[in-house]
């Protein structure tokens, strides 16, 4: 399957539709088979951690075991890295998928991801929802809230 088979970036999505798309895309990227039902749960949460670890390994050669457990090693690898509008990297892909799995539509998922206006808007929406400073830049605290 391809991302375009499960997600239309131009379409508005309800929260369950966004979660379902995120679940499906995480399965495609990670080779996992969590339920694609639009209902967040333990398996979805595990894939959230895995997609972050996958991206940290791809962009920063972090050497993380992709187990979904966001512990000390993953948090240390995340460090003070940020992703912002105009950047292209795997961490943007992770951000796009994490936004979807949390019910926010970034209006695009690419590998590696390109942080566009839709992703910036969705990042700000997530920051507002999780009571973080709203700067439309995904840093450590934004990523940790999303996973």
mmCIF file of N, CA and C in Angstrom:
data_model
loop_
_atom_site.group_PDB
_atom_site.id
_atom_site.type_symbol
_atom_site.label_atom_id
_atom_site.label_comp_id
_atom_site.label_asym_id
_atom_site.label_seq_id
_atom_site.Cartn_x
_atom_site.Cartn_y
_atom_site.Cartn_z
ATOM 1 N N UNK A 1 0.831 -1.192 0.000
ATOM 2 C CA UNK A 1 0.000 0.000 0.000
ATOM 3 C C UNK A 1 0.872 1.250 0.000
ATOM 4 N N UNK A 2 0.303 2.318 -0.522
ATOM 5 C CA UNK A 2 0.968 3.611 -0.531
ATOM 6 C C UNK A 2 0.177 4.568 0.360
ATOM 7 N N UNK A 3 0.836 5.635 0.811
ATOM 8 C CA UNK A 3 0.169 6.637 1.644
ATOM 9 C C UNK A 3 -1.055 7.193 0.930
ATOM 10 N N UNK A 4 -0.934 7.426 -0.383
ATOM 11 C CA UNK A 4 -2.054 7.993 -1.141
ATOM 12 C C UNK A 4 -3.267 7.060 -1.183
ATOM 13 N N UNK A 5 -3.067 5.769 -0.884
ATOM 14 C CA UNK A 5 -4.189 4.825 -0.835
ATOM 15 C C UNK A 5 -5.045 5.026 0.419
ATOM 16 N N UNK A 6 -4.454 5.610 1.467
ATOM 17 C CA UNK A 6 -5.157 5.694 2.751
ATOM 18 C C UNK A 6 -5.383 7.128 3.229
ATOM 19 N N UNK A 7 -4.826 8.109 2.490
ATOM 20 C CA UNK A 7 -4.886 9.499 2.966
ATOM 21 C C UNK A 7 -4.888 10.457 1.800
ATOM 22 N N UNK A 8 -5.903 11.306 1.761
ATOM 23 C CA UNK A 8 -5.996 12.365 0.762
ATOM 24 C C UNK A 8 -5.695 13.683 1.477
ATOM 25 N N UNK A 9 -4.534 14.246 1.192
ATOM 26 C CA UNK A 9 -4.074 15.453 1.888
ATOM 27 C C UNK A 9 -4.975 16.658 1.634
ATOM 28 N N UNK A 10 -5.726 16.637 0.547
ATOM 29 C CA UNK A 10 -6.572 17.783 0.198
ATOM 30 C C UNK A 10 -7.943 17.753 0.864
ATOM 31 N N UNK A 11 -8.273 16.631 1.497
ATOM 32 C CA UNK A 11 -9.598 16.436 2.069
ATOM 33 C C UNK A 11 -9.606 16.823 3.551
ATOM 34 N N UNK A 12 -10.681 17.453 3.975
ATOM 35 C CA UNK A 12 -10.862 17.692 5.405
ATOM 36 C C UNK A 12 -11.175 16.372 6.091
ATOM 37 N N UNK A 13 -10.741 16.222 7.326
ATOM 38 C CA UNK A 13 -10.948 14.971 8.047
ATOM 39 C C UNK A 13 -11.580 15.220 9.408
ATOM 40 N N UNK A 14 -12.462 14.315 9.806
ATOM 41 C CA UNK A 14 -12.934 14.320 11.187
ATOM 42 C C UNK A 14 -11.792 13.783 12.048
ATOM 43 N N UNK A 15 -11.897 13.929 13.359
ATOM 44 C CA UNK A 15 -10.856 13.402 14.243
ATOM 45 C C UNK A 15 -10.679 11.886 14.038
ATOM 46 N N UNK A 16 -11.766 11.074 14.049
ATOM 47 C CA UNK A 16 -11.565 9.638 13.827
ATOM 48 C C UNK A 16 -10.944 9.324 12.461
ATOM 49 N N UNK A 17 -11.293 10.080 11.427
ATOM 50 C CA UNK A 17 -10.699 9.861 10.100
ATOM 51 C C UNK A 17 -9.210 10.179 10.115
ATOM 52 N N UNK A 18 -8.831 11.229 10.816
ATOM 53 C CA UNK A 18 -7.412 11.589 10.922
ATOM 54 C C UNK A 18 -6.644 10.507 11.677
ATOM 55 N N UNK A 19 -7.210 10.049 12.795
ATOM 56 C CA UNK A 19 -6.559 8.993 13.582
ATOM 57 C C UNK A 19 -6.390 7.738 12.727
ATOM 58 N N UNK A 20 -7.445 7.372 11.994
ATOM 59 C CA UNK A 20 -7.398 6.179 11.138
ATOM 60 C C UNK A 20 -6.318 6.318 10.068
ATOM 61 N N UNK A 21 -6.222 7.493 9.446
ATOM 62 C CA UNK A 21 -5.185 7.722 8.434
ATOM 63 C C UNK A 21 -3.799 7.605 9.066
ATOM 64 N N UNK A 22 -3.629 8.177 10.248
ATOM 65 C CA UNK A 22 -2.345 8.083 10.943
ATOM 66 C C UNK A 22 -1.984 6.650 11.287
ATOM 67 N N UNK A 23 -2.982 5.890 11.734
ATOM 68 C CA UNK A 23 -2.738 4.474 12.038
ATOM 69 C C UNK A 23 -2.280 3.736 10.779
ATOM 70 N N UNK A 24 -2.978 3.979 9.680
ATOM 71 C CA UNK A 24 -2.659 3.297 8.420
ATOM 72 C C UNK A 24 -1.269 3.686 7.924
ATOM 73 N N UNK A 25 -0.944 4.975 7.970
ATOM 74 C CA UNK A 25 0.362 5.437 7.483
ATOM 75 C C UNK A 25 1.475 4.893 8.375
ATOM 76 N N UNK A 26 1.238 4.855 9.681
ATOM 77 C CA UNK A 26 2.269 4.293 10.571
ATOM 78 C C UNK A 26 2.493 2.815 10.236
ATOM 79 N N UNK A 27 1.422 2.090 9.910
ATOM 80 C CA UNK A 27 1.569 0.685 9.511
ATOM 81 C C UNK A 27 2.398 0.562 8.232
ATOM 82 N N UNK A 28 2.153 1.440 7.272
ATOM 83 C CA UNK A 28 2.880 1.418 6.000
ATOM 84 C C UNK A 28 4.367 1.686 6.240
ATOM 85 N N UNK A 29 4.678 2.720 6.999
ATOM 86 C CA UNK A 29 6.073 3.107 7.224
ATOM 87 C C UNK A 29 6.799 2.088 8.093
ATOM 88 N N UNK A 30 6.151 1.650 9.152
ATOM 89 C CA UNK A 30 6.813 0.794 10.140
ATOM 90 C C UNK A 30 6.693 -0.704 9.846
ATOM 91 N N UNK A 31 5.796 -1.081 8.935
ATOM 92 C CA UNK A 31 5.573 -2.500 8.668
ATOM 93 C C UNK A 31 4.825 -3.199 9.796
ATOM 94 N N UNK A 32 4.067 -2.415 10.563
ATOM 95 C CA UNK A 32 3.281 -2.970 11.670
ATOM 96 C C UNK A 32 1.858 -3.237 11.183
ATOM 97 N N UNK A 33 1.032 -3.764 12.072
ATOM 98 C CA UNK A 33 -0.357 -4.070 11.681
ATOM 99 C C UNK A 33 -1.321 -3.720 12.818
ATOM 100 N N UNK A 34 -1.175 -2.494 13.350
ATOM 101 C CA UNK A 34 -2.126 -2.079 14.387
ATOM 102 C C UNK A 34 -3.494 -1.870 13.741
ATOM 103 N N UNK A 35 -4.576 -1.943 14.532
ATOM 104 C CA UNK A 35 -5.902 -1.699 13.966
ATOM 105 C C UNK A 35 -5.991 -0.297 13.361
ATOM 106 N N UNK A 36 -6.622 -0.214 12.195
ATOM 107 C CA UNK A 36 -6.845 1.068 11.519
ATOM 108 C C UNK A 36 -8.324 1.400 11.663
ATOM 109 N N UNK A 37 -8.701 1.725 12.910
ATOM 110 C CA UNK A 37 -10.113 1.891 13.242
ATOM 111 C C UNK A 37 -10.481 3.306 13.675
ATOM 112 N N UNK A 38 -9.504 4.204 13.715
ATOM 113 C CA UNK A 38 -9.784 5.581 14.116
ATOM 114 C C UNK A 38 -9.966 5.749 15.610
ATOM 115 N N UNK A 39 -9.704 4.696 16.369
ATOM 116 C CA UNK A 39 -9.868 4.748 17.822
ATOM 117 C C UNK A 39 -8.483 4.665 18.464
ATOM 118 N N UNK A 40 -8.048 5.747 19.139
ATOM 119 C CA UNK A 40 -6.735 5.690 19.779
ATOM 120 C C UNK A 40 -6.733 4.658 20.906
ATOM 121 N N UNK A 41 -5.647 3.965 21.057
ATOM 122 C CA UNK A 41 -5.519 2.976 22.121
ATOM 123 C C UNK A 41 -4.057 2.629 22.319
ATOM 124 N N UNK A 42 -3.801 1.569 23.069
ATOM 125 C CA UNK A 42 -2.437 1.192 23.435
ATOM 126 C C UNK A 42 -1.567 0.896 22.210
ATOM 127 N N UNK A 43 -2.129 0.218 21.204
ATOM 128 C CA UNK A 43 -1.334 -0.130 20.019
ATOM 129 C C UNK A 43 -1.015 1.119 19.196
ATOM 130 N N UNK A 44 -1.980 2.033 19.123
ATOM 131 C CA UNK A 44 -1.732 3.314 18.445
ATOM 132 C C UNK A 44 -0.645 4.070 19.187
ATOM 133 N N UNK A 45 -0.727 4.100 20.513
ATOM 134 C CA UNK A 45 0.283 4.798 21.315
ATOM 135 C C UNK A 45 1.670 4.209 21.088
ATOM 136 N N UNK A 46 1.757 2.892 20.983
ATOM 137 C CA UNK A 46 3.043 2.245 20.733
ATOM 138 C C UNK A 46 3.613 2.674 19.378
ATOM 139 N N UNK A 47 2.756 2.741 18.359
ATOM 140 C CA UNK A 47 3.230 3.174 17.040
ATOM 141 C C UNK A 47 3.640 4.644 17.041
ATOM 142 N N UNK A 48 3.028 5.444 17.908
ATOM 143 C CA UNK A 48 3.453 6.844 18.029
ATOM 144 C C UNK A 48 4.921 6.894 18.459
ATOM 145 N N UNK A 49 5.260 6.123 19.463
ATOM 146 C CA UNK A 49 6.652 6.077 19.913
ATOM 147 C C UNK A 49 7.573 5.527 18.839
ATOM 148 N N UNK A 50 7.104 4.501 18.128
ATOM 149 C CA UNK A 50 7.924 3.874 17.086
ATOM 150 C C UNK A 50 8.214 4.827 15.937
ATOM 151 N N UNK A 51 7.210 5.620 15.520
ATOM 152 C CA UNK A 51 7.435 6.522 14.381
ATOM 153 C C UNK A 51 8.429 7.617 14.770
ATOM 154 N N UNK A 52 8.378 8.052 16.024
ATOM 155 C CA UNK A 52 9.354 9.035 16.501
ATOM 156 C C UNK A 52 10.756 8.423 16.507
ATOM 157 N N UNK A 53 10.882 7.211 17.036
ATOM 158 C CA UNK A 53 12.189 6.538 17.080
ATOM 159 C C UNK A 53 12.727 6.292 15.673
ATOM 160 N N UNK A 54 11.853 5.884 14.761
ATOM 161 C CA UNK A 54 12.229 5.656 13.363
ATOM 162 C C UNK A 54 12.841 6.926 12.770
ATOM 163 N N UNK A 55 12.169 8.064 12.997
ATOM 164 C CA UNK A 55 12.631 9.332 12.428
ATOM 165 C C UNK A 55 13.933 9.796 13.083
ATOM 166 N N UNK A 56 14.035 9.642 14.392
ATOM 167 C CA UNK A 56 15.276 10.021 15.087
ATOM 168 C C UNK A 56 16.458 9.200 14.552
ATOM 169 N N UNK A 57 16.220 7.927 14.283
ATOM 170 C CA UNK A 57 17.271 7.079 13.708
ATOM 171 C C UNK A 57 17.623 7.523 12.297
ATOM 172 N N UNK A 58 16.626 7.834 11.483
ATOM 173 C CA UNK A 58 16.853 8.212 10.087
ATOM 174 C C UNK A 58 17.596 9.550 9.991
ATOM 175 N N UNK A 59 17.169 10.545 10.770
ATOM 176 C CA UNK A 59 17.746 11.886 10.658
ATOM 177 C C UNK A 59 19.036 12.053 11.456
ATOM 178 N N UNK A 60 19.117 11.421 12.618
ATOM 179 C CA UNK A 60 20.225 11.701 13.537
ATOM 180 C C UNK A 60 21.053 10.467 13.892
ATOM 181 N N UNK A 61 20.799 9.339 13.215
ATOM 182 C CA UNK A 61 21.541 8.103 13.503
ATOM 183 C C UNK A 61 21.571 7.820 15.006
ATOM 184 N N UNK A 62 20.407 7.909 15.635
ATOM 185 C CA UNK A 62 20.321 7.797 17.093
ATOM 186 C C UNK A 62 20.556 6.384 17.624
ATOM 187 N N UNK A 63 20.413 5.382 16.766
ATOM 188 C CA UNK A 63 20.650 4.008 17.201
ATOM 189 C C UNK A 63 19.620 3.488 18.192
ATOM 190 N N UNK A 64 18.426 4.045 18.146
ATOM 191 C CA UNK A 64 17.372 3.622 19.075
ATOM 192 C C UNK A 64 16.765 2.297 18.644
ATOM 193 N N UNK A 65 16.409 1.474 19.612
ATOM 194 C CA UNK A 65 15.594 0.293 19.341
ATOM 195 C C UNK A 65 14.186 0.821 19.079
ATOM 196 N N UNK A 66 13.572 0.390 17.980
ATOM 197 C CA UNK A 66 12.229 0.881 17.643
ATOM 198 C C UNK A 66 11.217 -0.012 18.340
ATOM 199 N N UNK A 67 10.976 0.313 19.617
ATOM 200 C CA UNK A 67 10.071 -0.488 20.449
ATOM 201 C C UNK A 67 8.834 0.297 20.893
ATOM 202 N N UNK A 68 8.805 1.587 20.590
ATOM 203 C CA UNK A 68 7.645 2.396 20.945
ATOM 204 C C UNK A 68 7.673 2.960 22.345
ATOM 205 N N UNK A 69 8.622 2.509 23.151
ATOM 206 C CA UNK A 69 8.715 2.994 24.534
ATOM 207 C C UNK A 69 9.498 4.303 24.537
ATOM 208 N N UNK A 70 8.812 5.395 24.874
ATOM 209 C CA UNK A 70 9.470 6.700 24.875
ATOM 210 C C UNK A 70 10.088 6.923 26.252
ATOM 211 N N UNK A 71 11.262 6.329 26.412
ATOM 212 C CA UNK A 71 11.975 6.423 27.679
ATOM 213 C C UNK A 71 13.136 7.391 27.586
ATOM 214 N N UNK A 72 14.069 7.243 28.496
ATOM 215 C CA UNK A 72 15.202 8.157 28.603
ATOM 216 C C UNK A 72 16.009 8.242 27.314
ATOM 217 N N UNK A 73 16.297 7.105 26.678
ATOM 218 C CA UNK A 73 17.118 7.121 25.463
ATOM 219 C C UNK A 73 16.431 7.899 24.339
ATOM 220 N N UNK A 74 15.125 7.677 24.162
ATOM 221 C CA UNK A 74 14.381 8.386 23.119
ATOM 222 C C UNK A 74 14.317 9.876 23.445
ATOM 223 N N UNK A 75 14.028 10.212 24.699
ATOM 224 C CA UNK A 75 13.961 11.626 25.092
ATOM 225 C C UNK A 75 15.316 12.304 24.918
ATOM 226 N N UNK A 76 16.395 11.604 25.264
ATOM 227 C CA UNK A 76 17.733 12.174 25.079
ATOM 228 C C UNK A 76 18.048 12.367 23.599
ATOM 229 N N UNK A 77 17.638 11.410 22.749
ATOM 230 C CA UNK A 77 17.869 11.526 21.305
ATOM 231 C C UNK A 77 17.089 12.704 20.727
ATOM 232 N N UNK A 78 15.898 12.935 21.278
ATOM 233 C CA UNK A 78 15.077 14.066 20.830
ATOM 234 C C UNK A 78 15.766 15.377 21.188
ATOM 235 N N UNK A 79 16.371 15.416 22.361
ATOM 236 C CA UNK A 79 17.147 16.588 22.770
ATOM 237 C C UNK A 79 16.403 17.880 22.524
ATOM 238 N N UNK A 80 17.093 18.821 21.912
ATOM 239 C CA UNK A 80 16.488 20.125 21.610
ATOM 240 C C UNK A 80 16.217 20.287 20.120
ATOM 241 N N UNK A 81 16.086 19.153 19.412
ATOM 242 C CA UNK A 81 15.791 19.223 17.977
ATOM 243 C C UNK A 81 14.408 19.838 17.770
ATOM 244 N N UNK A 82 14.302 20.636 16.716
ATOM 245 C CA UNK A 82 13.002 21.188 16.322
ATOM 246 C C UNK A 82 12.812 20.940 14.828
ATOM 247 N N UNK A 83 11.548 20.966 14.412
ATOM 248 C CA UNK A 83 11.249 21.009 12.984
ATOM 249 C C UNK A 83 10.310 22.188 12.763
ATOM 250 N N UNK A 84 10.554 22.886 11.672
ATOM 251 C CA UNK A 84 9.794 24.109 11.411
ATOM 252 C C UNK A 84 9.516 24.257 9.923
ATOM 253 N N UNK A 85 8.638 25.203 9.628
ATOM 254 C CA UNK A 85 8.202 25.414 8.253
ATOM 255 C C UNK A 85 9.405 25.593 7.326
ATOM 256 N N UNK A 86 9.346 24.897 6.184
ATOM 257 C CA UNK A 86 10.383 24.984 5.173
ATOM 258 C C UNK A 86 11.389 23.848 5.233
ATOM 259 N N UNK A 87 11.437 23.105 6.338
ATOM 260 C CA UNK A 87 12.403 22.020 6.476
ATOM 261 C C UNK A 87 11.880 20.729 5.854
ATOM 262 N N UNK A 88 12.811 19.900 5.379
ATOM 263 C CA UNK A 88 12.482 18.576 4.858
ATOM 264 C C UNK A 88 13.368 17.565 5.582
ATOM 265 N N UNK A 89 12.732 16.652 6.308
ATOM 266 C CA UNK A 89 13.451 15.592 7.011
ATOM 267 C C UNK A 89 12.443 14.536 7.478
ATOM 268 N N UNK A 90 12.959 13.423 7.957
ATOM 269 C CA UNK A 90 12.088 12.349 8.431
ATOM 270 C C UNK A 90 11.347 12.752 9.707
ATOM 271 N N UNK A 91 11.945 13.649 10.498
ATOM 272 C CA UNK A 91 11.254 14.130 11.700
ATOM 273 C C UNK A 91 9.961 14.862 11.325
ATOM 274 N N UNK A 92 9.932 15.467 10.145
ATOM 275 C CA UNK A 92 8.687 16.093 9.680
ATOM 276 C C UNK A 92 7.665 15.008 9.361
ATOM 277 N N UNK A 93 8.109 13.916 8.734
ATOM 278 C CA UNK A 93 7.202 12.788 8.477
ATOM 279 C C UNK A 93 6.607 12.304 9.789
ATOM 280 N N UNK A 94 7.472 12.120 10.799
ATOM 281 C CA UNK A 94 6.988 11.662 12.106
ATOM 282 C C UNK A 94 5.977 12.654 12.665
ATOM 283 N N UNK A 95 6.273 13.937 12.564
ATOM 284 C CA UNK A 95 5.346 14.963 13.056
ATOM 285 C C UNK A 95 4.004 14.864 12.339
ATOM 286 N N UNK A 96 4.032 14.730 11.025
ATOM 287 C CA UNK A 96 2.789 14.642 10.247
ATOM 288 C C UNK A 96 1.955 13.441 10.689
ATOM 289 N N UNK A 97 2.602 12.296 10.853
ATOM 290 C CA UNK A 97 1.887 11.078 11.256
ATOM 291 C C UNK A 97 1.383 11.217 12.690
ATOM 292 N N UNK A 98 2.203 11.780 13.577
ATOM 293 C CA UNK A 98 1.781 11.977 14.972
ATOM 294 C C UNK A 98 0.598 12.942 15.054
ATOM 295 N N UNK A 99 0.634 13.990 14.254
ATOM 296 C CA UNK A 99 -0.505 14.917 14.239
ATOM 297 C C UNK A 99 -1.780 14.170 13.843
ATOM 298 N N UNK A 100 -1.696 13.375 12.790
ATOM 299 C CA UNK A 100 -2.857 12.594 12.359
ATOM 300 C C UNK A 100 -3.339 11.671 13.474
ATOM 301 N N UNK A 101 -2.420 10.935 14.091
ATOM 302 C CA UNK A 101 -2.817 9.970 15.119
ATOM 303 C C UNK A 101 -3.411 10.660 16.344
ATOM 304 N N UNK A 102 -3.194 11.972 16.449
ATOM 305 C CA UNK A 102 -3.789 12.752 17.536
ATOM 306 C C UNK A 102 -5.014 13.548 17.073
ATOM 307 N N UNK A 103 -5.427 13.323 15.816
ATOM 308 C CA UNK A 103 -6.662 13.935 15.318
ATOM 309 C C UNK A 103 -6.503 15.270 14.621
ATOM 310 N N UNK A 104 -5.266 15.662 14.307
ATOM 311 C CA UNK A 104 -5.006 16.932 13.615
ATOM 312 C C UNK A 104 -4.538 16.634 12.199
ATOM 313 N N UNK A 105 -5.026 17.396 11.224
ATOM 314 C CA UNK A 105 -4.721 17.123 9.818
ATOM 315 C C UNK A 105 -3.631 18.066 9.310
ATOM 316 N N UNK A 106 -2.426 17.535 9.015
ATOM 317 C CA UNK A 106 -1.345 18.384 8.504
ATOM 318 C C UNK A 106 -1.449 18.667 7.001
ATOM 319 N N UNK A 107 -2.448 18.086 6.353
ATOM 320 C CA UNK A 107 -2.673 18.261 4.913
ATOM 321 C C UNK A 107 -1.441 17.894 4.095
ATOM 322 N N UNK A 108 -0.862 16.734 4.451
ATOM 323 C CA UNK A 108 0.249 16.194 3.681
ATOM 324 C C UNK A 108 1.120 15.300 4.528
ATOM 325 N N UNK A 109 1.544 14.165 3.942
ATOM 326 C CA UNK A 109 2.530 13.279 4.570
ATOM 327 C C UNK A 109 3.457 12.812 3.450
ATOM 328 N N UNK A 110 4.732 13.119 3.610
ATOM 329 C CA UNK A 110 5.723 12.730 2.627
ATOM 330 C C UNK A 110 6.883 12.046 3.349
ATOM 331 N N UNK A 111 7.687 11.299 2.558
ATOM 332 C CA UNK A 111 8.861 10.616 3.122
ATOM 333 C C UNK A 111 10.073 10.998 2.275
ATOM 334 N N UNK A 112 11.011 11.792 2.766
ATOM 335 C CA UNK A 112 10.949 12.549 4.004
ATOM 336 C C UNK A 112 9.930 13.685 3.892
ATOM 337 N N UNK A 113 9.460 14.115 5.033
ATOM 338 C CA UNK A 113 8.405 15.124 5.077
ATOM 339 C C UNK A 113 8.920 16.522 4.818
ATOM 340 N N UNK A 114 8.048 17.333 4.213
ATOM 341 C CA UNK A 114 8.325 18.752 4.008
ATOM 342 C C UNK A 114 7.324 19.539 4.833
ATOM 343 N N UNK A 115 7.828 20.352 5.745
ATOM 344 C CA UNK A 115 7.005 21.106 6.695
ATOM 345 C C UNK A 115 6.401 22.303 5.973
ATOM 346 N N UNK A 116 5.132 22.168 5.589
ATOM 347 C CA UNK A 116 4.442 23.228 4.877
ATOM 348 C C UNK A 116 3.453 23.961 5.769
ATOM 349 N N UNK A 117 2.655 24.818 5.146
ATOM 350 C CA UNK A 117 1.700 25.644 5.884
ATOM 351 C C UNK A 117 0.663 24.801 6.624
ATOM 352 N N UNK A 118 0.205 23.701 6.013
ATOM 353 C CA UNK A 118 -0.783 22.838 6.663
ATOM 354 C C UNK A 118 -0.230 22.193 7.920
ATOM 355 N N UNK A 119 1.023 21.776 7.847
ATOM 356 C CA UNK A 119 1.674 21.160 8.999
ATOM 357 C C UNK A 119 1.878 22.207 10.105
ATOM 358 N N UNK A 120 2.252 23.418 9.711
ATOM 359 C CA UNK A 120 2.435 24.492 10.699
ATOM 360 C C UNK A 120 1.120 24.793 11.407
ATOM 361 N N UNK A 121 0.039 24.865 10.629
ATOM 362 C CA UNK A 121 -1.273 25.144 11.221
ATOM 363 C C UNK A 121 -1.683 24.025 12.181
ATOM 364 N N UNK A 122 -1.520 22.772 11.752
ATOM 365 C CA UNK A 122 -1.893 21.635 12.605
ATOM 366 C C UNK A 122 -1.025 21.573 13.856
ATOM 367 N N UNK A 123 0.255 21.926 13.715
ATOM 368 C CA UNK A 123 1.154 21.953 14.874
ATOM 369 C C UNK A 123 0.654 22.978 15.887
ATOM 370 N N UNK A 124 0.266 24.146 15.412
ATOM 371 C CA UNK A 124 -0.281 25.175 16.292
ATOM 372 C C UNK A 124 -1.578 24.733 16.960
ATOM 373 N N UNK A 125 -2.430 24.037 16.206
ATOM 374 C CA UNK A 125 -3.682 23.529 16.783
ATOM 375 C C UNK A 125 -3.394 22.534 17.900
ATOM 376 N N UNK A 126 -2.419 21.658 17.678
ATOM 377 C CA UNK A 126 -2.046 20.678 18.701
ATOM 378 C C UNK A 126 -1.453 21.383 19.914
ATOM 379 N N UNK A 127 -0.583 22.349 19.671
ATOM 380 C CA UNK A 127 0.018 23.090 20.788
ATOM 381 C C UNK A 127 -1.059 23.779 21.622
ATOM 382 N N UNK A 128 -2.030 24.369 20.961
ATOM 383 C CA UNK A 128 -3.139 25.034 21.668
ATOM 384 C C UNK A 128 -3.924 24.004 22.482
ATOM 385 N N UNK A 129 -4.248 22.871 21.855
ATOM 386 C CA UNK A 129 -5.042 21.828 22.513
ATOM 387 C C UNK A 129 -4.323 21.252 23.728
ATOM 388 N N UNK A 130 -2.991 21.156 23.655
ATOM 389 C CA UNK A 130 -2.208 20.563 24.744
ATOM 390 C C UNK A 130 -1.627 21.616 25.679
ATOM 391 N N UNK A 131 -2.109 22.862 25.540
ATOM 392 C CA UNK A 131 -1.722 23.961 26.437
ATOM 393 C C UNK A 131 -0.210 24.225 26.434
ATOM 394 N N UNK A 132 0.370 24.184 25.247
ATOM 395 C CA UNK A 132 1.780 24.526 25.068
ATOM 396 C C UNK A 132 1.869 25.927 24.462
ATOM 397 N N UNK A 133 3.044 26.527 24.523
ATOM 398 C CA UNK A 133 3.253 27.796 23.828
ATOM 399 C C UNK A 133 3.024 27.543 22.334
ATOM 400 N N UNK A 134 2.226 28.393 21.706
ATOM 401 C CA UNK A 134 1.879 28.200 20.292
ATOM 402 C C UNK A 134 2.853 28.998 19.422
ATOM 403 N N UNK A 135 3.781 28.263 18.788
ATOM 404 C CA UNK A 135 4.735 28.907 17.881
ATOM 405 C C UNK A 135 4.784 28.210 16.515
ATOM 406 N N UNK A 136 3.965 27.157 16.355
ATOM 407 C CA UNK A 136 3.897 26.391 15.098
ATOM 408 C C UNK A 136 5.217 25.713 14.755
ATOM 409 N N UNK A 137 6.097 25.570 15.735
ATOM 410 C CA UNK A 137 7.375 24.868 15.582
ATOM 411 C C UNK A 137 7.319 23.651 16.500
ATOM 412 N N UNK A 138 7.658 22.492 15.964
ATOM 413 C CA UNK A 138 7.617 21.278 16.784
ATOM 414 C C UNK A 138 8.977 21.038 17.427
ATOM 415 N N UNK A 139 9.012 21.215 18.725
ATOM 416 C CA UNK A 139 10.207 20.938 19.507
ATOM 417 C C UNK A 139 9.930 19.796 20.467
ATOM 418 N N UNK A 140 10.821 19.637 21.413
ATOM 419 C CA UNK A 140 10.758 18.532 22.363
ATOM 420 C C UNK A 140 9.387 18.399 23.026
ATOM 421 N N UNK A 141 8.847 19.497 23.551
ATOM 422 C CA UNK A 141 7.597 19.412 24.311
ATOM 423 C C UNK A 141 6.414 19.078 23.412
ATOM 424 N N UNK A 142 6.425 19.600 22.194
ATOM 425 C CA UNK A 142 5.353 19.267 21.249
ATOM 426 C C UNK A 142 5.404 17.775 20.914
ATOM 427 N N UNK A 143 6.598 17.273 20.574
ATOM 428 C CA UNK A 143 6.722 15.846 20.257
ATOM 429 C C UNK A 143 6.320 14.982 21.439
ATOM 430 N N UNK A 144 6.755 15.344 22.641
ATOM 431 C CA UNK A 144 6.429 14.516 23.811
ATOM 432 C C UNK A 144 4.925 14.502 24.086
ATOM 433 N N UNK A 145 4.221 15.602 23.849
ATOM 434 C CA UNK A 145 2.755 15.618 24.022
ATOM 435 C C UNK A 145 2.086 14.747 22.964
ATOM 436 N N UNK A 146 2.634 14.742 21.742
ATOM 437 C CA UNK A 146 2.036 13.971 20.659
ATOM 438 C C UNK A 146 2.232 12.468 20.823
ATOM 439 N N UNK A 147 3.316 12.059 21.496
ATOM 440 C CA UNK A 147 3.515 10.634 21.712
ATOM 441 C C UNK A 147 2.924 10.204 23.042
#
